[in-house]
GROMACS .gro file of C-alpha atoms in nm:
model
  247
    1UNK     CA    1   1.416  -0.710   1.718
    2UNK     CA    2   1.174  -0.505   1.491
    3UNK     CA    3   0.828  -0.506   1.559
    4UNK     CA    4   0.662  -0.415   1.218
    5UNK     CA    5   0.293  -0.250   1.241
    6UNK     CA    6  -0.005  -0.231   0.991
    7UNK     CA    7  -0.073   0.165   0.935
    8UNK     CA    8  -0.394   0.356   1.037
    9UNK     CA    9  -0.627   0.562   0.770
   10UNK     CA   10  -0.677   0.776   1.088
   11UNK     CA   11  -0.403   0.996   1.119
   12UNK     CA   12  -0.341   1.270   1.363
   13UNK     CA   13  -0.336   1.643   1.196
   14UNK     CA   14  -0.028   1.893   1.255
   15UNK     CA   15   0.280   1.833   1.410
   16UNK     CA   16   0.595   2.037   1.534
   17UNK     CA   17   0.860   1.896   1.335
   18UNK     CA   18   0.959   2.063   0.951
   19UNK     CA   19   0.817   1.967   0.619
   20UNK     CA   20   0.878   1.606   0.472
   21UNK     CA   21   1.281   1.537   0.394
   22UNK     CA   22   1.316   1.193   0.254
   23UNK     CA   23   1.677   1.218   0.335
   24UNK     CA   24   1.563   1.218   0.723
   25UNK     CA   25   1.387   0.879   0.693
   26UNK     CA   26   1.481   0.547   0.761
   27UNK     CA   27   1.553   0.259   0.464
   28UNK     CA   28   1.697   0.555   0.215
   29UNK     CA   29   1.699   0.301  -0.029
   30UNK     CA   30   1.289   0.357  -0.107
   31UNK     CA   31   1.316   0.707  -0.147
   32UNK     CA   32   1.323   0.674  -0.548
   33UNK     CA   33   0.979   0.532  -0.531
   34UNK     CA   34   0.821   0.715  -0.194
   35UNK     CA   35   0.918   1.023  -0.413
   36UNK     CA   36   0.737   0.965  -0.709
   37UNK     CA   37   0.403   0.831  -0.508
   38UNK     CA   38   0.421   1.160  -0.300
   39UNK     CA   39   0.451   1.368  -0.613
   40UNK     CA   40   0.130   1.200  -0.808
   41UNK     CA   41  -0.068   1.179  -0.454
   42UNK     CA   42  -0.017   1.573  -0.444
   43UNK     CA   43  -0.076   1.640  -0.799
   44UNK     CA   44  -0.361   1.403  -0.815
   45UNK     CA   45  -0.488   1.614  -0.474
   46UNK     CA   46  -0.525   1.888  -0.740
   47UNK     CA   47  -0.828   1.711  -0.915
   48UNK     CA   48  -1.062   1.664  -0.587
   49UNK     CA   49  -1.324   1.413  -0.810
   50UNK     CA   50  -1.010   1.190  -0.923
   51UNK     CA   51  -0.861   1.190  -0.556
   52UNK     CA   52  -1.200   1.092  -0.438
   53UNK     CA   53  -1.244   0.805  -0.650
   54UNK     CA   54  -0.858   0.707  -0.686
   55UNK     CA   55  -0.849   0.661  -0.259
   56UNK     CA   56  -1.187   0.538  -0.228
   57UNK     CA   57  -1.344   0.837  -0.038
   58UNK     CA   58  -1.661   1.008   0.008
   59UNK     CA   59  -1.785   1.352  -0.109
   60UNK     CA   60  -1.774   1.433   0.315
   61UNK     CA   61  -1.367   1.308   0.289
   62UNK     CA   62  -1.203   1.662   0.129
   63UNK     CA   63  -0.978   1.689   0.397
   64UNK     CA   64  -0.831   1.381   0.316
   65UNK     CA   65  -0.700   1.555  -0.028
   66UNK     CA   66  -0.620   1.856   0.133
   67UNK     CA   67  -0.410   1.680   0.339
   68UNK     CA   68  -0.227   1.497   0.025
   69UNK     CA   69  -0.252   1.869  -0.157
   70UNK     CA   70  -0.032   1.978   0.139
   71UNK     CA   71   0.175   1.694   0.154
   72UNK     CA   72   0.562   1.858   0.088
   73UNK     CA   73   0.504   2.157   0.296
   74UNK     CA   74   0.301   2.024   0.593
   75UNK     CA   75   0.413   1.963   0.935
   76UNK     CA   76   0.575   1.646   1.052
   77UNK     CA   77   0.536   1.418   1.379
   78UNK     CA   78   0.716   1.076   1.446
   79UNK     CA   79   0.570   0.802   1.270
   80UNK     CA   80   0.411   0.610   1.549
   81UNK     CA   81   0.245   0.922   1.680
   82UNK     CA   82   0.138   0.937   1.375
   83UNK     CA   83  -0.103   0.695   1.341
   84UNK     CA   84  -0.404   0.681   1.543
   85UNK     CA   85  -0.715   0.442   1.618
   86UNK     CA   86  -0.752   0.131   1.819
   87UNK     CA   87  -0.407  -0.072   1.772
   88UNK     CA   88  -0.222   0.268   1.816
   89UNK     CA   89  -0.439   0.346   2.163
   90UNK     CA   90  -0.356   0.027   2.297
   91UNK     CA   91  -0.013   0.088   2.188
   92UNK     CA   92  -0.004   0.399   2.383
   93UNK     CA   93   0.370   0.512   2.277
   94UNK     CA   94   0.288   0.850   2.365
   95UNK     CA   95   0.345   0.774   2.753
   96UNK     CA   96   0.650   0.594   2.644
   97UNK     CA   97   0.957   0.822   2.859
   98UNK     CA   98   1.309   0.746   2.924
   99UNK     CA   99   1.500   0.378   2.813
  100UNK     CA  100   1.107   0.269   2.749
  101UNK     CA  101   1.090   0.568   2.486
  102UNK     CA  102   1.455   0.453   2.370
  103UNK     CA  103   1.372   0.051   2.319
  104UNK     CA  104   1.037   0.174   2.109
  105UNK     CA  105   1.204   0.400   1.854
  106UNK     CA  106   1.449   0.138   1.795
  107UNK     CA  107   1.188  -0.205   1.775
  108UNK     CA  108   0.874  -0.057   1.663
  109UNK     CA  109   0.830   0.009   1.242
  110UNK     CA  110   0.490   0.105   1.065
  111UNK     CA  111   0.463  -0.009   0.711
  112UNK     CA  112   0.315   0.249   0.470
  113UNK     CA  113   0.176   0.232   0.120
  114UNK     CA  114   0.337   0.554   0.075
  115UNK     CA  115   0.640   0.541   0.261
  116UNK     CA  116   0.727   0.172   0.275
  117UNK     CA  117   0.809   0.128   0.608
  118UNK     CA  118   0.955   0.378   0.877
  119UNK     CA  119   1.105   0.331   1.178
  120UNK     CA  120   0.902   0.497   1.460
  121UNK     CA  121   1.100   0.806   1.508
  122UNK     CA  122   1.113   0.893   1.108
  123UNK     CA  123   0.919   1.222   1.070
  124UNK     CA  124   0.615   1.221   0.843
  125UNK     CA  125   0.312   1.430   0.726
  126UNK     CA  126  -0.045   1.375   0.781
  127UNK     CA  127  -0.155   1.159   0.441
  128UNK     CA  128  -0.363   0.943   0.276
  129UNK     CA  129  -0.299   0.631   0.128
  130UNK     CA  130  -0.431   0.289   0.134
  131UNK     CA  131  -0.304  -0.067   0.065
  132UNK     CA  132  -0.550  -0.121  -0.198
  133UNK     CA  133  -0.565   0.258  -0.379
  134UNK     CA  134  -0.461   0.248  -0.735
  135UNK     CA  135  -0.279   0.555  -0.789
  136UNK     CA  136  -0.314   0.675  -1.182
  137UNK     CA  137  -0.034   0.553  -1.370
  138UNK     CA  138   0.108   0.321  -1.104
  139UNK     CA  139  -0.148   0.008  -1.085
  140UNK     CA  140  -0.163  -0.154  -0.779
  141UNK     CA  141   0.052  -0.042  -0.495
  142UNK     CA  142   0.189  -0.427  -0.450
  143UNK     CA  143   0.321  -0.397  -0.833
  144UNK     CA  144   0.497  -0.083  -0.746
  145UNK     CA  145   0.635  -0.178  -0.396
  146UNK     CA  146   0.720  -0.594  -0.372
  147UNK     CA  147   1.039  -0.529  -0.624
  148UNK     CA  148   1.189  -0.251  -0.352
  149UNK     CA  149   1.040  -0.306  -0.057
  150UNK     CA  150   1.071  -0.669  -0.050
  151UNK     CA  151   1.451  -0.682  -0.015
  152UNK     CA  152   1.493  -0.391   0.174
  153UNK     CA  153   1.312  -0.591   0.452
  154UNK     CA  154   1.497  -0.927   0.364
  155UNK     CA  155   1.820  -0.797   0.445
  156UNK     CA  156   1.708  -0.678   0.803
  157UNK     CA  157   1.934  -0.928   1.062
  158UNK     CA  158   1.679  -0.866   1.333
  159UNK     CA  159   1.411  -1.104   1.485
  160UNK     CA  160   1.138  -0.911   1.241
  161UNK     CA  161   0.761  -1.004   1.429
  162UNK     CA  162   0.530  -0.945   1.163
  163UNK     CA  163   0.146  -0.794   1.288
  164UNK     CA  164   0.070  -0.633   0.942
  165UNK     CA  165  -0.239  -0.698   0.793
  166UNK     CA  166  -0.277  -0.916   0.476
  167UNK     CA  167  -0.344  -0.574   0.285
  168UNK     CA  168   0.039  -0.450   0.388
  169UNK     CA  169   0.199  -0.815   0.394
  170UNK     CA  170   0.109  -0.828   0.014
  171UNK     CA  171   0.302  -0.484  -0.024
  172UNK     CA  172   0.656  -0.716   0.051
  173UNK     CA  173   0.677  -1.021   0.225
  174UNK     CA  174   0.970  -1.106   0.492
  175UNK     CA  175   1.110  -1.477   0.501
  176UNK     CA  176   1.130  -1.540   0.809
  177UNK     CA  177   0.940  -1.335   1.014
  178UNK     CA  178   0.740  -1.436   1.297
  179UNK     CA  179   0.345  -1.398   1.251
  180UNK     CA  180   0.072  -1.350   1.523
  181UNK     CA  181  -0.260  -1.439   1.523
  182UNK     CA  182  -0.546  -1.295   1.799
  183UNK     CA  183  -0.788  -1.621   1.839
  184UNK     CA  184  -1.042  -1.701   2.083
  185UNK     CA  185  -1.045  -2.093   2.207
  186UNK     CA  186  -1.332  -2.307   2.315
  187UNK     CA  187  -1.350  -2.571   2.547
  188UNK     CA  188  -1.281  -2.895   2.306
  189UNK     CA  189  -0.993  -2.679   2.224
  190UNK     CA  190  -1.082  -2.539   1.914
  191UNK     CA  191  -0.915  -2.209   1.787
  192UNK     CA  192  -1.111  -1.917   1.602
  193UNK     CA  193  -0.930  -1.600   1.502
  194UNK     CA  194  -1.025  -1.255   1.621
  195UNK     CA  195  -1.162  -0.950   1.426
  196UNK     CA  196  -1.357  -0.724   1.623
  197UNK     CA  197  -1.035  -0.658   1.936
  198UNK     CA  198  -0.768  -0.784   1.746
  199UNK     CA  199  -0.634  -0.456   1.665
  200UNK     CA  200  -0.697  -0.383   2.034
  201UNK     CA  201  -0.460  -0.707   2.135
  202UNK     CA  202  -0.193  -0.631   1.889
  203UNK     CA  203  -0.128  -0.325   1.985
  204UNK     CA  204  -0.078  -0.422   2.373
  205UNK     CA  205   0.152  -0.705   2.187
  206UNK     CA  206   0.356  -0.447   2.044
  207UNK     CA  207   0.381  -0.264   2.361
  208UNK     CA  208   0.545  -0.534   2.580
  209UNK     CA  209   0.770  -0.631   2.285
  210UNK     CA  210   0.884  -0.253   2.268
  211UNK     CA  211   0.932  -0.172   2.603
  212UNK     CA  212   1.058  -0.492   2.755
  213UNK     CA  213   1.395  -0.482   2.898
  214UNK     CA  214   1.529  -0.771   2.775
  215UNK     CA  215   1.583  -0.843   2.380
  216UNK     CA  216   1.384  -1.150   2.243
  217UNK     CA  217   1.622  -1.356   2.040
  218UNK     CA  218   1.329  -1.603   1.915
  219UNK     CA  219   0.964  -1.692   1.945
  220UNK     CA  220   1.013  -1.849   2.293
  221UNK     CA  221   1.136  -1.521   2.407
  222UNK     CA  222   0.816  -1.380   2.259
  223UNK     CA  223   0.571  -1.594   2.437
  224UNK     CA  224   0.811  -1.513   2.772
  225UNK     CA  225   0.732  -1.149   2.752
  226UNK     CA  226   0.403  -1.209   2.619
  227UNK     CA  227   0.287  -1.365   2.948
  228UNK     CA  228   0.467  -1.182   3.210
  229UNK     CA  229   0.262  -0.888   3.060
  230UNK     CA  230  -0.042  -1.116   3.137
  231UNK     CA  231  -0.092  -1.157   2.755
  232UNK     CA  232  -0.190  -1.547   2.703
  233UNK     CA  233   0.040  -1.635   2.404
  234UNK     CA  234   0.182  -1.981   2.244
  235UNK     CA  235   0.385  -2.071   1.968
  236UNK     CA  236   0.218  -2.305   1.746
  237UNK     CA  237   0.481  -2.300   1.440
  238UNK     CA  238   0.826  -2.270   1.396
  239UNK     CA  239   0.739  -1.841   1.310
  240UNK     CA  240   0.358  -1.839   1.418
  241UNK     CA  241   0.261  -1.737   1.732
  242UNK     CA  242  -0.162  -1.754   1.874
  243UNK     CA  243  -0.226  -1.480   2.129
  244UNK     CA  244  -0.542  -1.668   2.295
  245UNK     CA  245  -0.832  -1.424   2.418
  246UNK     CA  246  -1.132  -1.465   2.596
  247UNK     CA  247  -1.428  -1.561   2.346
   0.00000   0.00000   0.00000
């Protein structure tokens, strides 16, 4: 099974591990085109007005394109440590120890407008990169990734359960893939999706599907773990699942 995650723009700074190595990541078939994005984001970080407007940042956001300035020679830290904010807190992988630690780096994936995807061990710098930025030269970051990306996730055998947002689902889709929804439900029954926790219920989600014991062979097996985590889930399609919340 491979859990695949939306990114964060909130990323932690630092890190103990050595400068970005595309030959250390995961999927070494996207390294033509996660090269070439890493080299314009730094030289682009070189022109602080252009990054600004190119990333859709404020005047208060400069350490944003120091951090892309700095990008080949910063630090590293595994992917999913990564990432911060509110799906990544109720993720928690940093208490992860032991076989728990072991299930997660081999389940959990982040999907990147830089880097593709990476599994949750792969070792990157502190960046930054939306979804929607139009790098100079490149057009939209869906033009650039959907011919590479898109296979490279095809041709995974796994169960792949898909909580990206539209933003990163547009990047590549994945026939296939099982989809989530948060919702809230009323008493005649009716079903309204979640924004303001839904990050918040994804990333507990993610946790039981990581660090569950057993391996989930379909979306039954999802809703099984789902629930014995106290998470109120149901299929409702043959690849959709509804994780129902309290309005």
């Amino acid at each position: 099974m491979l859990v695949l995650l939306p990114p964060s723009e909130t990323k932690t700074d630092g890190g103990d591990g050595r400068c970005l190595d595309l030959d250390s990541l995961s999927f070494p078939e996207l390294n033509p085109v996660r090269r070439k994005l890493a080299d314009a984001l730094a030289e682009l970080a070189q022109d602080v007005p252009a990054s600004l407007s190119a990333l859709g940042l404020s005047e208060r956001q400069h350490g944003e394109v120091e951090r892309n300035a700095t990008l080949w020679s910063s630090p590293t830290t595994p992917a999913v440590l990564r990432y911060t904010g509110v799906l990544y807190d109720a993720l928690g992988a940093g208490s992860f120890t032991g076989a728990v630690r072991e299930r997660a780096r081999h389940r959990l994936a982040v999907a990147s407008a830089l880097f593709g995807v990476v599994r949750a061990d792969d070792p990157i710098p502190a960046y930054r990169l939306s979804g929607t930025s139009a790098l100079p030269g490149f057009g939209s970051l869906r033009s650039v990734w959907r011919p590479v990306l898109e296979p490279v996730l095809g041709a995974i055998d796994d169960l792949v359960v898909d909580l990206r947002s539209g933003t990163y689902a547009a990047l590549a889709r994945v026939p296939g893939a099982i989809t989530v929804r948060v919702v809230t439900q009323d008493a005649h029954g009716r079903r309204t999706t979640v924004s303001h926790h839904n990050k918040a219920h994804k990333g507990r989600f993610a946790a039981a599907l990581a660090t569950t014991a057993c391996e989930p062979s379909g979306p039954e097996d999802l809703v099984a773990v789902a629930r014995a985590e106290g998470i109120v889930c149901e299929q409702t399609e043959d690849t959709t699942l509804d994780v129902i919340v309290g309005g």
